[in-house]
mmCIF file of C-alpha atoms and ligand atoms in Angstrom:
data_model
loop_
_atom_site.group_PDB
_atom_site.id
_atom_site.type_symbol
_atom_site.label_atom_id
_atom_site.label_comp_id
_atom_site.label_asym_id
_atom_site.label_seq_id
_atom_site.Cartn_x
_atom_site.Cartn_y
_atom_site.Cartn_z
ATOM 1 C CA UNK A 8 23.701 -8.126 -0.028
ATOM 2 C CA UNK A 9 21.774 -10.815 -2.845
ATOM 3 C CA UNK A 10 23.234 -14.602 -3.231
ATOM 4 C CA UNK A 11 21.616 -15.394 -6.555
ATOM 5 C CA UNK A 12 21.859 -19.411 -6.706
ATOM 6 C CA UNK A 13 21.583 -21.239 -9.998
ATOM 7 C CA UNK A 14 18.851 -22.457 -12.122
ATOM 8 C CA UNK A 15 18.482 -25.530 -11.133
ATOM 9 C CA UNK A 16 20.556 -25.324 -8.032
ATOM 10 C CA UNK A 17 19.737 -28.067 -5.633
ATOM 11 C CA UNK A 18 18.309 -27.577 -2.314
ATOM 12 C CA UNK A 19 21.231 -29.070 -0.603
ATOM 13 C CA UNK A 20 23.835 -26.254 -2.119
ATOM 14 C CA UNK A 21 20.708 -23.538 -1.495
ATOM 15 C CA UNK A 22 21.204 -25.226 2.458
ATOM 16 C CA UNK A 23 24.672 -24.857 2.216
ATOM 17 C CA UNK A 24 25.238 -21.460 1.262
ATOM 18 C CA UNK A 25 22.506 -20.517 4.009
ATOM 19 C CA UNK A 26 24.077 -22.260 6.652
ATOM 20 C CA UNK A 27 27.503 -20.420 5.482
ATOM 21 C CA UNK A 28 25.744 -16.972 5.881
ATOM 22 C CA UNK A 29 24.850 -17.950 9.471
ATOM 23 C CA UNK A 30 28.730 -18.972 10.446
ATOM 24 C CA UNK A 31 29.936 -15.873 8.717
ATOM 25 C CA UNK A 32 27.342 -14.044 11.485
ATOM 26 C CA UNK A 33 24.443 -13.230 9.745
ATOM 27 C CA UNK A 34 20.706 -13.848 9.039
ATOM 28 C CA UNK A 35 19.961 -15.660 5.172
ATOM 29 C CA UNK A 36 16.439 -15.371 3.683
ATOM 30 C CA UNK A 37 16.516 -17.799 0.747
ATOM 31 C CA UNK A 38 13.090 -16.112 -1.823
ATOM 32 C CA UNK A 39 12.350 -19.099 -4.019
ATOM 33 C CA UNK A 40 11.330 -17.999 -7.130
ATOM 34 C CA UNK A 41 9.955 -18.843 -10.303
ATOM 35 C CA UNK A 42 13.418 -19.239 -12.141
ATOM 36 C CA UNK A 43 15.501 -19.909 -9.454
ATOM 37 C CA UNK A 44 16.043 -18.769 -6.092
ATOM 38 C CA UNK A 45 17.896 -16.052 -4.233
ATOM 39 C CA UNK A 46 19.175 -15.566 -0.656
ATOM 40 C CA UNK A 47 19.175 -12.211 0.552
ATOM 41 C CA UNK A 48 21.857 -11.412 3.529
ATOM 42 C CA UNK A 49 20.478 -9.025 6.052
ATOM 43 C CA UNK A 50 22.667 -8.016 9.373
ATOM 44 C CA UNK A 51 25.300 -7.150 7.441
ATOM 45 C CA UNK A 52 25.952 -3.010 8.564
ATOM 46 C CA UNK A 53 28.858 -2.590 6.284
ATOM 47 C CA UNK A 54 29.860 -4.880 3.303
ATOM 48 C CA UNK A 55 30.507 -8.505 3.555
ATOM 49 C CA UNK A 56 32.948 -10.456 2.029
ATOM 50 C CA UNK A 57 31.172 -12.230 -1.009
ATOM 51 C CA UNK A 58 34.292 -14.513 -2.025
ATOM 52 C CA UNK A 59 33.804 -16.971 -0.231
ATOM 53 C CA UNK A 60 29.669 -17.242 -0.884
ATOM 54 C CA UNK A 61 30.464 -16.668 -4.361
ATOM 55 C CA UNK A 62 32.770 -20.363 -4.322
ATOM 56 C CA UNK A 63 30.322 -22.567 -3.107
ATOM 57 C CA UNK A 64 29.007 -24.858 -5.846
ATOM 58 C CA UNK A 65 25.296 -23.303 -7.306
ATOM 59 C CA UNK A 66 26.098 -19.779 -6.656
ATOM 60 C CA UNK A 67 25.198 -17.999 -9.886
ATOM 61 C CA UNK A 68 26.068 -15.026 -8.566
ATOM 62 C CA UNK A 69 26.212 -11.557 -6.187
ATOM 63 C CA UNK A 70 24.303 -8.412 -6.136
ATOM 64 C CA UNK A 71 25.269 -5.905 -3.645
ATOM 65 C CA UNK A 72 22.421 -3.788 -3.400
ATOM 66 C CA UNK A 73 23.395 0.190 -2.869
ATOM 67 C CA UNK A 74 20.977 1.033 -1.683
ATOM 68 C CA UNK A 75 19.280 2.068 1.792
ATOM 69 C CA UNK A 76 16.141 -0.227 1.193
ATOM 70 C CA UNK A 77 17.021 -3.528 0.341
ATOM 71 C CA UNK A 78 14.010 -6.243 0.919
ATOM 72 C CA UNK A 79 11.505 -3.539 -0.808
ATOM 73 C CA UNK A 80 13.956 -2.963 -3.854
ATOM 74 C CA UNK A 81 13.623 -4.937 -6.995
ATOM 75 C CA UNK A 82 17.589 -6.187 -6.890
ATOM 76 C CA UNK A 83 16.632 -7.805 -3.694
ATOM 77 C CA UNK A 84 13.426 -9.843 -5.295
ATOM 78 C CA UNK A 85 12.643 -9.046 -9.049
ATOM 79 C CA UNK A 86 9.200 -10.514 -9.315
ATOM 80 C CA UNK A 87 6.362 -7.806 -8.672
ATOM 81 C CA UNK A 88 4.976 -8.764 -5.358
ATOM 82 C CA UNK A 89 0.914 -9.688 -5.145
ATOM 83 C CA UNK A 90 -0.768 -8.712 -2.090
ATOM 84 C CA UNK A 91 -3.897 -10.607 -1.482
ATOM 85 C CA UNK A 92 -6.081 -7.946 1.048
ATOM 86 C CA UNK A 93 -9.733 -10.406 0.925
ATOM 87 C CA UNK A 94 -10.125 -13.948 -1.802
ATOM 88 C CA UNK A 95 -10.556 -12.267 -5.107
ATOM 89 C CA UNK A 96 -8.670 -8.803 -3.800
ATOM 90 C CA UNK A 97 -4.755 -8.419 -4.589
ATOM 91 C CA UNK A 98 -2.627 -5.697 -6.099
ATOM 92 C CA UNK A 99 0.037 -5.779 -8.109
ATOM 93 C CA UNK A 100 -1.044 -8.583 -10.344
ATOM 94 C CA UNK A 101 -3.268 -8.355 -13.672
ATOM 95 C CA UNK A 102 -6.063 -6.885 -11.798
ATOM 96 C CA UNK A 103 -7.086 -3.155 -10.114
ATOM 97 C CA UNK A 104 -9.490 -2.798 -7.755
ATOM 98 C CA UNK A 105 -10.975 0.158 -6.526
ATOM 99 C CA UNK A 106 -11.526 0.668 -3.042
ATOM 100 C CA UNK A 107 -14.005 3.770 -2.341
ATOM 101 C CA UNK A 108 -15.408 5.797 0.555
ATOM 102 C CA UNK A 109 -16.237 7.970 2.511
ATOM 103 C CA UNK A 110 -13.165 9.825 4.430
ATOM 104 C CA UNK A 111 -14.885 9.277 8.057
ATOM 105 C CA UNK A 112 -17.115 6.830 9.348
ATOM 106 C CA UNK A 113 -19.674 8.782 10.509
ATOM 107 C CA UNK A 114 -23.099 6.627 11.178
ATOM 108 C CA UNK A 115 -23.972 3.673 10.281
ATOM 109 C CA UNK A 116 -26.558 5.340 8.099
ATOM 110 C CA UNK A 117 -23.624 6.890 6.271
ATOM 111 C CA UNK A 118 -21.403 4.126 5.809
ATOM 112 C CA UNK A 119 -24.029 1.377 4.836
ATOM 113 C CA UNK A 120 -25.915 4.268 2.167
ATOM 114 C CA UNK A 121 -21.319 4.837 0.829
ATOM 115 C CA UNK A 122 -20.981 0.950 1.060
ATOM 116 C CA UNK A 123 -24.326 0.152 -0.821
ATOM 117 C CA UNK A 124 -23.261 2.917 -3.537
ATOM 118 C CA UNK A 125 -19.724 1.342 -4.250
ATOM 119 C CA UNK A 126 -21.180 -1.810 -4.852
ATOM 120 C CA UNK A 127 -23.503 -0.885 -7.138
ATOM 121 C CA UNK A 128 -20.820 1.724 -9.265
ATOM 122 C CA UNK A 129 -18.398 -1.090 -9.283
ATOM 123 C CA UNK A 130 -15.324 -0.563 -6.999
ATOM 124 C CA UNK A 131 -13.737 -3.996 -5.055
ATOM 125 C CA UNK A 132 -13.305 -2.168 -1.587
ATOM 126 C CA UNK A 133 -14.547 0.056 1.038
ATOM 127 C CA UNK A 134 -12.230 2.753 3.187
ATOM 128 C CA UNK A 135 -13.069 4.854 5.726
ATOM 129 C CA UNK A 136 -12.129 6.453 8.580
ATOM 130 C CA UNK A 137 -12.786 5.821 12.417
ATOM 131 C CA UNK A 138 -9.968 6.879 13.409
ATOM 132 C CA UNK A 139 -8.645 10.166 11.952
ATOM 133 C CA UNK A 140 -5.917 12.461 11.611
ATOM 134 C CA UNK A 141 -7.065 15.533 11.141
ATOM 135 C CA UNK A 142 -4.764 18.822 10.741
ATOM 136 C CA UNK A 143 -6.935 20.471 13.399
ATOM 137 C CA UNK A 144 -8.265 18.839 17.427
ATOM 138 C CA UNK A 145 -11.279 21.036 16.952
ATOM 139 C CA UNK A 146 -12.447 18.733 14.098
ATOM 140 C CA UNK A 147 -13.740 15.592 13.640
ATOM 141 C CA UNK A 148 -11.618 13.564 14.692
ATOM 142 C CA UNK A 149 -13.324 9.944 13.624
ATOM 143 C CA UNK A 150 -15.821 8.004 15.843
ATOM 144 C CA UNK A 151 -13.397 5.336 16.805
ATOM 145 C CA UNK A 152 -13.704 1.699 17.901
ATOM 146 C CA UNK A 153 -18.135 2.476 16.730
ATOM 147 C CA UNK A 154 -16.335 3.229 13.611
ATOM 148 C CA UNK A 155 -14.726 0.007 13.401
ATOM 149 C CA UNK A 156 -17.345 -2.009 14.662
ATOM 150 C CA UNK A 157 -19.976 -0.590 11.604
ATOM 151 C CA UNK A 158 -17.112 -1.380 8.922
ATOM 152 C CA UNK A 159 -17.356 -4.598 10.166
ATOM 153 C CA UNK A 160 -21.721 -4.959 9.588
ATOM 154 C CA UNK A 161 -21.010 -3.064 6.385
ATOM 155 C CA UNK A 162 -18.261 -5.821 5.452
ATOM 156 C CA UNK A 163 -21.206 -8.300 6.656
ATOM 157 C CA UNK A 164 -23.997 -6.662 4.329
ATOM 158 C CA UNK A 165 -21.775 -6.028 0.758
ATOM 159 C CA UNK A 166 -18.902 -8.695 0.549
ATOM 160 C CA UNK A 167 -17.058 -5.851 0.332
ATOM 161 C CA UNK A 168 -12.856 -5.887 2.423
ATOM 162 C CA UNK A 169 -12.692 -2.914 4.454
ATOM 163 C CA UNK A 170 -9.269 -0.728 4.161
ATOM 164 C CA UNK A 171 -9.226 1.100 7.145
ATOM 165 C CA UNK A 172 -6.353 3.300 8.863
ATOM 166 C CA UNK A 173 -4.593 3.218 12.346
ATOM 167 C CA UNK A 174 -2.709 6.250 14.113
ATOM 168 C CA UNK A 175 -0.661 4.493 16.328
ATOM 169 C CA UNK A 176 0.549 1.244 18.012
ATOM 170 C CA UNK A 177 -2.333 0.324 20.018
ATOM 171 C CA UNK A 178 -4.892 1.331 17.538
ATOM 172 C CA UNK A 179 -3.357 -0.841 15.198
ATOM 173 C CA UNK A 180 -3.575 -3.903 17.129
ATOM 174 C CA UNK A 181 -7.157 -2.512 17.365
ATOM 175 C CA UNK A 182 -7.657 -2.202 13.978
ATOM 176 C CA UNK A 183 -6.385 -5.063 12.807
ATOM 177 C CA UNK A 184 -8.957 -7.007 14.412
ATOM 178 C CA UNK A 185 -11.435 -5.672 11.722
ATOM 179 C CA UNK A 186 -9.597 -4.978 8.900
ATOM 180 C CA UNK A 187 -8.203 -6.566 5.874
ATOM 181 C CA UNK A 188 -5.320 -3.862 5.207
ATOM 182 C CA UNK A 189 -4.511 -1.408 7.930
ATOM 183 C CA UNK A 190 -3.667 2.441 6.052
ATOM 184 C CA UNK A 191 -1.172 3.920 7.714
ATOM 185 C CA UNK A 192 -1.132 7.556 6.034
ATOM 186 C CA UNK A 193 0.277 10.166 4.558
ATOM 187 C CA UNK A 194 1.490 12.286 8.523
ATOM 188 C CA UNK A 195 2.422 8.896 9.835
ATOM 189 C CA UNK A 196 4.443 7.359 7.438
ATOM 190 C CA UNK A 197 7.715 8.047 9.687
ATOM 191 C CA UNK A 198 5.839 6.540 12.882
ATOM 192 C CA UNK A 199 8.383 4.311 13.324
ATOM 193 C CA UNK A 200 6.854 2.770 16.062
ATOM 194 C CA UNK A 201 3.885 2.484 13.918
ATOM 195 C CA UNK A 202 5.654 0.788 10.821
ATOM 196 C CA UNK A 203 6.915 -2.127 13.251
ATOM 197 C CA UNK A 204 4.128 -2.548 14.500
ATOM 198 C CA UNK A 205 2.099 -3.026 11.491
ATOM 199 C CA UNK A 206 5.741 -5.286 10.612
ATOM 200 C CA UNK A 207 4.580 -7.472 13.195
ATOM 201 C CA UNK A 208 1.270 -6.929 12.819
ATOM 202 C CA UNK A 209 1.532 -9.159 9.899
ATOM 203 C CA UNK A 210 -1.930 -8.150 8.285
ATOM 204 C CA UNK A 211 -1.404 -6.492 5.215
ATOM 205 C CA UNK A 212 -1.083 -2.043 4.631
ATOM 206 C CA UNK A 213 -1.699 -0.051 2.790
ATOM 207 C CA UNK A 214 1.346 3.150 3.457
ATOM 208 C CA UNK A 215 0.717 6.620 2.331
ATOM 209 C CA UNK A 216 3.056 8.549 0.544
ATOM 210 C CA UNK A 217 4.489 11.175 3.410
ATOM 211 C CA UNK A 218 3.546 15.265 1.906
ATOM 212 C CA UNK A 219 7.023 15.828 1.644
ATOM 213 C CA UNK A 220 8.538 12.832 1.145
ATOM 214 C CA UNK A 221 10.554 11.445 -1.342
ATOM 215 C CA UNK A 222 10.130 8.185 -3.340
ATOM 216 C CA UNK A 223 13.693 6.902 -1.137
ATOM 217 C CA UNK A 224 11.835 8.022 2.119
ATOM 218 C CA UNK A 225 8.393 5.759 1.028
ATOM 219 C CA UNK A 226 10.751 2.922 0.075
ATOM 220 C CA UNK A 227 12.640 3.410 3.418
ATOM 221 C CA UNK A 228 8.855 3.557 5.364
ATOM 222 C CA UNK A 229 8.319 0.307 3.672
ATOM 223 C CA UNK A 230 11.330 -0.965 4.549
ATOM 224 C CA UNK A 231 10.541 -1.049 8.407
ATOM 225 C CA UNK A 232 7.615 -2.719 8.006
ATOM 226 C CA UNK A 233 8.732 -5.837 5.734
ATOM 227 C CA UNK A 234 12.507 -5.801 7.878
ATOM 228 C CA UNK A 235 9.784 -7.143 10.514
ATOM 229 C CA UNK A 236 8.921 -10.340 8.814
ATOM 230 C CA UNK A 237 5.613 -8.454 6.698
ATOM 231 C CA UNK A 238 5.710 -8.116 2.878
ATOM 232 C CA UNK A 239 2.429 -7.651 2.604
ATOM 233 C CA UNK A 240 2.453 -3.818 1.607
ATOM 234 C CA UNK A 241 1.002 -2.222 -0.913
ATOM 235 C CA UNK A 242 2.684 1.887 -1.472
ATOM 236 C CA UNK A 243 0.231 4.994 -2.131
ATOM 237 C CA UNK A 244 0.509 7.932 -3.396
ATOM 238 C CA UNK A 245 -1.353 11.195 -2.236
ATOM 239 C CA UNK A 246 0.439 14.144 -3.661
ATOM 240 C CA UNK A 247 2.785 16.197 -2.486
ATOM 241 C CA UNK A 248 2.996 19.677 -0.793
ATOM 242 C CA UNK A 249 3.544 22.143 -3.756
ATOM 243 C CA UNK A 250 4.058 25.769 -4.360
ATOM 244 C CA UNK A 251 1.004 25.917 -6.171
ATOM 245 C CA UNK A 252 -2.172 26.931 -3.923
ATOM 246 C CA UNK A 253 -3.866 25.611 -7.462
ATOM 247 C CA UNK A 254 -4.681 22.223 -6.267
ATOM 248 C CA UNK A 255 -4.312 20.759 -2.681
ATOM 249 C CA UNK A 256 -1.148 18.815 -2.892
ATOM 250 C CA UNK A 257 0.728 18.047 -6.208
ATOM 251 C CA UNK A 258 -0.271 14.445 -7.551
ATOM 252 C CA UNK A 259 2.729 12.792 -8.539
ATOM 253 C CA UNK A 260 2.419 10.671 -11.429
ATOM 254 C CA UNK A 261 5.464 9.897 -11.799
ATOM 255 C CA UNK A 262 6.080 8.278 -8.903
ATOM 256 C CA UNK A 263 3.743 4.930 -9.882
ATOM 257 C CA UNK A 264 7.237 4.201 -12.719
ATOM 258 C CA UNK A 265 9.620 5.631 -10.489
ATOM 259 C CA UNK A 266 8.488 3.094 -7.768
ATOM 260 C CA UNK A 267 7.425 -0.032 -9.957
ATOM 261 C CA UNK A 268 11.208 0.107 -11.822
ATOM 262 C CA UNK A 269 12.904 0.294 -7.574
ATOM 263 C CA UNK A 270 10.274 -1.674 -6.044
ATOM 264 C CA UNK A 271 8.633 -5.163 -6.573
ATOM 265 C CA UNK A 272 5.432 -3.734 -4.142
ATOM 266 C CA UNK A 273 2.250 -3.322 -5.776
ATOM 267 C CA UNK A 274 1.500 0.443 -5.864
ATOM 268 C CA UNK A 275 -1.914 2.541 -5.869
ATOM 269 C CA UNK A 276 -2.866 5.760 -6.283
ATOM 270 C CA UNK A 277 -4.868 8.010 -4.806
ATOM 271 C CA UNK A 278 -6.429 11.179 -6.658
ATOM 272 C CA UNK A 279 -8.261 12.715 -4.047
ATOM 273 C CA UNK A 280 -6.212 13.664 -1.730
ATOM 274 C CA UNK A 281 -3.808 14.668 -4.424
ATOM 275 C CA UNK A 282 -5.925 17.280 -6.015
ATOM 276 C CA UNK A 283 -8.373 17.414 -3.259
ATOM 277 C CA UNK A 284 -11.332 18.891 -5.440
ATOM 278 C CA UNK A 285 -13.493 17.270 -6.986
ATOM 279 C CA UNK A 286 -13.163 18.056 -10.745
ATOM 280 C CA UNK A 287 -9.679 16.938 -10.579
ATOM 281 C CA UNK A 288 -10.586 13.420 -9.154
ATOM 282 C CA UNK A 289 -11.735 11.464 -12.379
ATOM 283 C CA UNK A 290 -9.821 12.922 -14.803
ATOM 284 C CA UNK A 291 -6.461 12.036 -12.345
ATOM 285 C CA UNK A 292 -8.123 8.529 -11.007
ATOM 286 C CA UNK A 293 -7.509 7.534 -15.219
ATOM 287 C CA UNK A 294 -4.324 8.770 -15.273
ATOM 288 C CA UNK A 295 -2.570 6.696 -12.928
ATOM 289 C CA UNK A 296 -4.144 4.354 -14.362
ATOM 290 C CA UNK A 297 -2.677 4.993 -17.333
ATOM 291 C CA UNK A 298 0.415 4.670 -15.518
ATOM 292 C CA UNK A 299 -0.130 1.292 -14.716
ATOM 293 C CA UNK A 300 -1.224 2.180 -10.842
ATOM 294 C CA UNK A 301 -2.209 -1.127 -9.381
ATOM 295 C CA UNK A 302 -5.110 -0.012 -7.866
ATOM 296 C CA UNK A 303 -7.190 3.297 -7.017
ATOM 297 C CA UNK A 304 -8.134 4.868 -3.746
ATOM 298 C CA UNK A 305 -10.649 7.709 -3.937
ATOM 299 C CA UNK A 306 -13.287 8.570 -1.525
ATOM 300 C CA UNK A 307 -17.002 8.912 -1.938
ATOM 301 C CA UNK A 308 -19.653 10.124 -0.739
ATOM 302 C CA UNK A 309 -23.358 9.875 -0.238
ATOM 303 C CA UNK A 310 -23.725 13.430 0.380
ATOM 304 C CA UNK A 311 -20.871 15.242 0.576
ATOM 305 C CA UNK A 312 -22.346 18.327 1.035
ATOM 306 C CA UNK A 313 -22.701 17.305 4.465
ATOM 307 C CA UNK A 314 -19.356 15.308 4.809
ATOM 308 C CA UNK A 315 -17.933 15.465 8.360
ATOM 309 C CA UNK A 316 -14.133 15.564 6.512
ATOM 310 C CA UNK A 317 -12.869 15.871 2.726
ATOM 311 C CA UNK A 318 -16.361 16.913 1.165
ATOM 312 C CA UNK A 319 -14.733 18.907 -1.692
ATOM 313 C CA UNK A 320 -12.591 16.222 -2.900
ATOM 314 C CA UNK A 321 -14.869 13.210 -2.596
ATOM 315 C CA UNK A 322 -16.934 12.110 -5.906
ATOM 316 C CA UNK A 323 -21.117 11.682 -5.968
ATOM 317 C CA UNK A 324 -22.296 7.488 -6.191
ATOM 318 C CA UNK A 325 -23.018 8.296 -9.892
ATOM 319 C CA UNK A 326 -19.281 10.028 -10.695
ATOM 320 C CA UNK A 327 -18.423 6.715 -9.103
ATOM 321 C CA UNK A 328 -19.813 4.813 -11.323
ATOM 322 C CA UNK A 329 -19.111 6.475 -14.877
ATOM 323 C CA UNK A 330 -15.652 6.536 -13.109
ATOM 324 C CA UNK A 331 -15.726 3.140 -12.323
ATOM 325 C CA UNK A 332 -16.706 2.570 -15.936
ATOM 326 C CA UNK A 333 -13.918 4.596 -17.424
ATOM 327 C CA UNK A 334 -11.382 2.864 -15.794
ATOM 328 C CA UNK A 335 -12.157 -0.426 -17.423
ATOM 329 C CA UNK A 336 -11.388 1.170 -20.815
ATOM 330 C CA UNK A 337 -8.304 2.644 -19.975
ATOM 331 C CA UNK A 338 -7.192 -0.749 -17.737
ATOM 332 C CA UNK A 339 -8.252 -3.659 -21.319
ATOM 333 C CA UNK A 340 -6.184 -0.866 -23.091
ATOM 334 C CA UNK A 341 -3.391 -2.260 -21.333
ATOM 335 C CA UNK A 342 -3.926 -5.215 -20.870
ATOM 336 C CA UNK A 343 -5.501 -5.704 -17.490
ATOM 337 C CA UNK A 344 -8.814 -5.831 -15.845
ATOM 338 C CA UNK A 345 -11.098 -3.795 -12.909
ATOM 339 C CA UNK A 346 -11.207 -5.929 -10.000
ATOM 340 C CA UNK A 347 -14.960 -6.518 -9.481
ATOM 341 C CA UNK A 348 -16.931 -5.972 -7.268
ATOM 342 C CA UNK A 349 -16.548 -9.031 -4.572
ATOM 343 C CA UNK A 350 -20.667 -9.565 -4.404
ATOM 344 C CA UNK A 351 -20.272 -9.353 -8.599
HETATM 345 C C1 LIG B 420 -7.542 9.837 4.599
HETATM 346 O O1 LIG B 420 -7.135 8.779 3.598
HETATM 347 O O2 LIG B 420 -8.398 9.873 4.275
HETATM 348 C C2 LIG B 420 -6.229 10.124 4.607
HETATM 349 C C3 LIG B 420 -5.963 10.997 5.415
HETATM 350 O O3 LIG B 420 -4.886 10.779 3.656
HETATM 351 P P1 LIG B 420 -3.764 11.116 3.802
HETATM 352 O O4 LIG B 420 -2.906 10.356 4.626
HETATM 353 O O5 LIG B 420 -3.322 10.146 2.573
HETATM 354 O O6 LIG B 420 -3.349 12.446 3.782
HETATM 355 MN MN1 LIG B 421 -9.517 12.170 3.529
#
């Protein structure tokens, strides 16, 4: 439930509402907004008797949040949340960062070459998995901690902030020491102990939609992170399983405006995992941006034919450069702007 204060309500009136909520046995979360303050009521399993709160001075209205998720909803917080992963790199405002790099960190030479190619193409942040969730235990599992050190080296050389995946609680703490944004992958979207862990760590999180997750499932997973006190969550549409084998996944463009309607959190599009096929990546990246995505995450490898994972969906460096140019034009057409490379 949400208590919306009148425009210009005095801070003593807000304090009074907070203390009455606490007296009633719930937790109060005041959220000062540009126009007015709203106070969230948490800890209630059922419906709260709102009449006592509605009658307090300065209260404008009581909104019952009926969805199973609460803190991620637009009812709870009408203004869009802006998640900043590094100075000048924010998701959810006018600017649209482009995160790019290989699926996996493979070697020092590979990740440095990739990072320089991201900057040369006009990308904003570097991706690359050090801990890889592979469908087969016999596939390349990532370089682990060594991979994180190589990502840190690439950041020192290029200034690009780092987005990289954590797969479990222990890994999340290790990843958090280096990453600017911790990725929770599709396979772990419902790993609730990992979600709680990244919620407590408090660093920005990129939460990818599970392969068979509904949008409500995705928002409920984000709710786990917010409920631990971390509102720095970027959602990611990366395609869902479908009956049609003509692409790896079905990239759900509709998820983007749907999430924007239901939630204040930013959402980025991942056309690489969304399609799985290199020549489908560019058209779907353009489309995701046109649909309102707050960022694009796209795989690029300096030598995709030699990639240890996801080579078939990785762009060549020159394809990334062309894509970023096109994304700038799409962004301009809808009153937005691609975030420049931090090094630029
Ligand atoms: C990845 O980003 O390389 C990845 C494994 O993505 P997903 O979790 O969406 O499959
Ligand atoms: Mn990948």
